[in-house]
PDB file of C-alpha atoms and ligand atoms in Angstrom:
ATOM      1  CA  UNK A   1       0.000   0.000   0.000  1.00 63.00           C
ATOM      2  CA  UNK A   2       1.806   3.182  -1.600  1.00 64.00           C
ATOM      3  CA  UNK A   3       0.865   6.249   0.155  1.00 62.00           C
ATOM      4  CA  UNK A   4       0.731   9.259  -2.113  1.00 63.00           C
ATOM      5  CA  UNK A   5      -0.822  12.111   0.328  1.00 58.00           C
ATOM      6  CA  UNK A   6       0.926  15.816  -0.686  1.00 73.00           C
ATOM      7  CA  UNK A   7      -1.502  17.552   1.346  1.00 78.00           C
ATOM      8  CA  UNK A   8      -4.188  16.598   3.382  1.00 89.00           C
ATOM      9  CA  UNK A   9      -8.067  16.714   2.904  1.00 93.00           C
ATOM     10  CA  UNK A  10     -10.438  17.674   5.897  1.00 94.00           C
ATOM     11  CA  UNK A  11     -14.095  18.042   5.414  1.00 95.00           C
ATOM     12  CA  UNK A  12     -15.055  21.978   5.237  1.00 94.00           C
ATOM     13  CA  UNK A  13     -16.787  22.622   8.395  1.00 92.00           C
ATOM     14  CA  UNK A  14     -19.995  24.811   6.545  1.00 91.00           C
ATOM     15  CA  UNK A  15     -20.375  22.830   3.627  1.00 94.00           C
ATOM     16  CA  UNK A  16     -19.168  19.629   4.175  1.00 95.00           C
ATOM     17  CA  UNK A  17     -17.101  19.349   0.413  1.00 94.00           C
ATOM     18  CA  UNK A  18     -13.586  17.817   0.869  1.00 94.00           C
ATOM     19  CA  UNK A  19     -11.323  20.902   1.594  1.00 93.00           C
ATOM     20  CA  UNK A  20      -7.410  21.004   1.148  1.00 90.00           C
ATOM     21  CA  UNK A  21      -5.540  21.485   4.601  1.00 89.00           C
ATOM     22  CA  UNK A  22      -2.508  23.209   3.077  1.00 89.00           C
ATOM     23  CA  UNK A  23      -0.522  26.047   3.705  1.00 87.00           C
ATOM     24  CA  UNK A  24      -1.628  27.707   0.492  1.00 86.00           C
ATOM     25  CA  UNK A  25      -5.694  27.095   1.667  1.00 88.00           C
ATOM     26  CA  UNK A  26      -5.541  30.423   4.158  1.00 90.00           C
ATOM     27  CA  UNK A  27      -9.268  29.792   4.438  1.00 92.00           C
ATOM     28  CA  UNK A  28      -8.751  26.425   5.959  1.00 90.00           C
ATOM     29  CA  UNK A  29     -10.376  24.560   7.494  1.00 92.00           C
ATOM     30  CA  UNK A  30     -12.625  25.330   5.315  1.00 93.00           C
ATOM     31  CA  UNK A  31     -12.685  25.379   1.876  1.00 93.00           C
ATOM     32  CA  UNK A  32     -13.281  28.895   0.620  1.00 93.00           C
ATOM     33  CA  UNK A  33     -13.169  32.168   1.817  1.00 92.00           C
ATOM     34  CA  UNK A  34     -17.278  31.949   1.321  1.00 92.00           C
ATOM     35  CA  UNK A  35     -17.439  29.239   3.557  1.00 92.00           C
ATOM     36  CA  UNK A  36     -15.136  30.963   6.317  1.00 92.00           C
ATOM     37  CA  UNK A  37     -17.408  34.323   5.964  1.00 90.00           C
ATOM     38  CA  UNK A  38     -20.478  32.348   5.748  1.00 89.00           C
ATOM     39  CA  UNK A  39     -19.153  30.931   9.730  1.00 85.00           C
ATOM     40  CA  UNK A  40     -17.470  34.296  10.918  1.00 82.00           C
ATOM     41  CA  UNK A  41     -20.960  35.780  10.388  1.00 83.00           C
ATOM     42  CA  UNK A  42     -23.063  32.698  12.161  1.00 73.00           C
ATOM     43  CA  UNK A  43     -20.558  32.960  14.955  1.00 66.00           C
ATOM     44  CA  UNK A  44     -21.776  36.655  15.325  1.00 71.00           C
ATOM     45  CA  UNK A  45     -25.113  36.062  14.964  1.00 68.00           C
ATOM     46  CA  UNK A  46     -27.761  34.126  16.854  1.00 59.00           C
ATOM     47  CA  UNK A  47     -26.848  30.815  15.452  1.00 55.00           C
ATOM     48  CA  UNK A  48     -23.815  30.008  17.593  1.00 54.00           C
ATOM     49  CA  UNK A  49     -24.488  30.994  21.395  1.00 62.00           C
ATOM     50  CA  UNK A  50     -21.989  29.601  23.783  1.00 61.00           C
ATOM     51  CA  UNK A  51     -23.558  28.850  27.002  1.00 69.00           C
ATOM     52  CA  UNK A  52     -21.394  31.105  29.715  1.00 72.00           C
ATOM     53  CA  UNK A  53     -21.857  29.861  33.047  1.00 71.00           C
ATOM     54  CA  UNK A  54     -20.402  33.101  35.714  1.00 68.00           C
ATOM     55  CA  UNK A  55     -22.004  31.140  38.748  1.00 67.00           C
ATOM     56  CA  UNK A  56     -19.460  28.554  38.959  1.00 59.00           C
ATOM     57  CA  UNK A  57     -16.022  29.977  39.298  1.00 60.00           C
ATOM     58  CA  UNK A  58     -14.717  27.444  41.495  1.00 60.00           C
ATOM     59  CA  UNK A  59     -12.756  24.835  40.214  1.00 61.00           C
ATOM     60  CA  UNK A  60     -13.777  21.377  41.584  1.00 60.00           C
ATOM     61  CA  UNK A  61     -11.069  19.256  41.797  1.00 61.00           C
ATOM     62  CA  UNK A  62     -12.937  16.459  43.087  1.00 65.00           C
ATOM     63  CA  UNK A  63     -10.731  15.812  45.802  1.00 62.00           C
ATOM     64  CA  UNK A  64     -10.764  17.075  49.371  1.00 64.00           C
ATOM     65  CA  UNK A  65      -8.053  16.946  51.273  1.00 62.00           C
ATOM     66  CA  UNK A  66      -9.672  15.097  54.223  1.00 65.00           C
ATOM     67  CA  UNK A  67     -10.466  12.411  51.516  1.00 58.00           C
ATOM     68  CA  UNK A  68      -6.779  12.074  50.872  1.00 59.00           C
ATOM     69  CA  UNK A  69      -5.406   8.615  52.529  1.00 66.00           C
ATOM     70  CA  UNK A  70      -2.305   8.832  53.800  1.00 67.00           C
ATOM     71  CA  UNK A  71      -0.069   6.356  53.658  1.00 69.00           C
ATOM     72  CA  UNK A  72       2.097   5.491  56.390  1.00 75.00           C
ATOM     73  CA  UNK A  73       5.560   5.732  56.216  1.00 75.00           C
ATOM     74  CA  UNK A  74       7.820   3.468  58.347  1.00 75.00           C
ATOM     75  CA  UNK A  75      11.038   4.407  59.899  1.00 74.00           C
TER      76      UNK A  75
HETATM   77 ZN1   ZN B 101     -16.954  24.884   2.232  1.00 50.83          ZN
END
């Protein structure tokens, strides 16, 4: 099995064609500068809302430190 891949094809986000992930596609990952527009402008309308959650700032690490088991060390 001969592998001939010069650059490598992603599926374009918006549309779905097969879209060249080169250096020379600036538009990547998608596959025209339409298709990036068409996204840029969902993102800043409506379409796209990103659920922010401001009432839980603290991080949970899941682990108190009473829960932590110590081992005992021997002398
Ligand atoms: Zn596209």
């Amino acid at each position: 099995m001969t592998r001939k891949s010069t650059a490598k094809t992603i599926k374009c986000p918006q549309c779905g064609k097969p879209s060249e992930w080169s250096q020379d596609n600036s538009n990547r990952p998608f596959c025209s500068e339409r298709c990036r527009m068409i996204d840029l402008g969902a993102w800043a309308s409506e379409e796209y809302q990103i659920p922010v959650d401001k009432s839980e700032d603290e991080y949970s690490t899941g682990l108190d430190e009473d829960e932590r088991r110590f081992t005992p060390v021997r002398h």
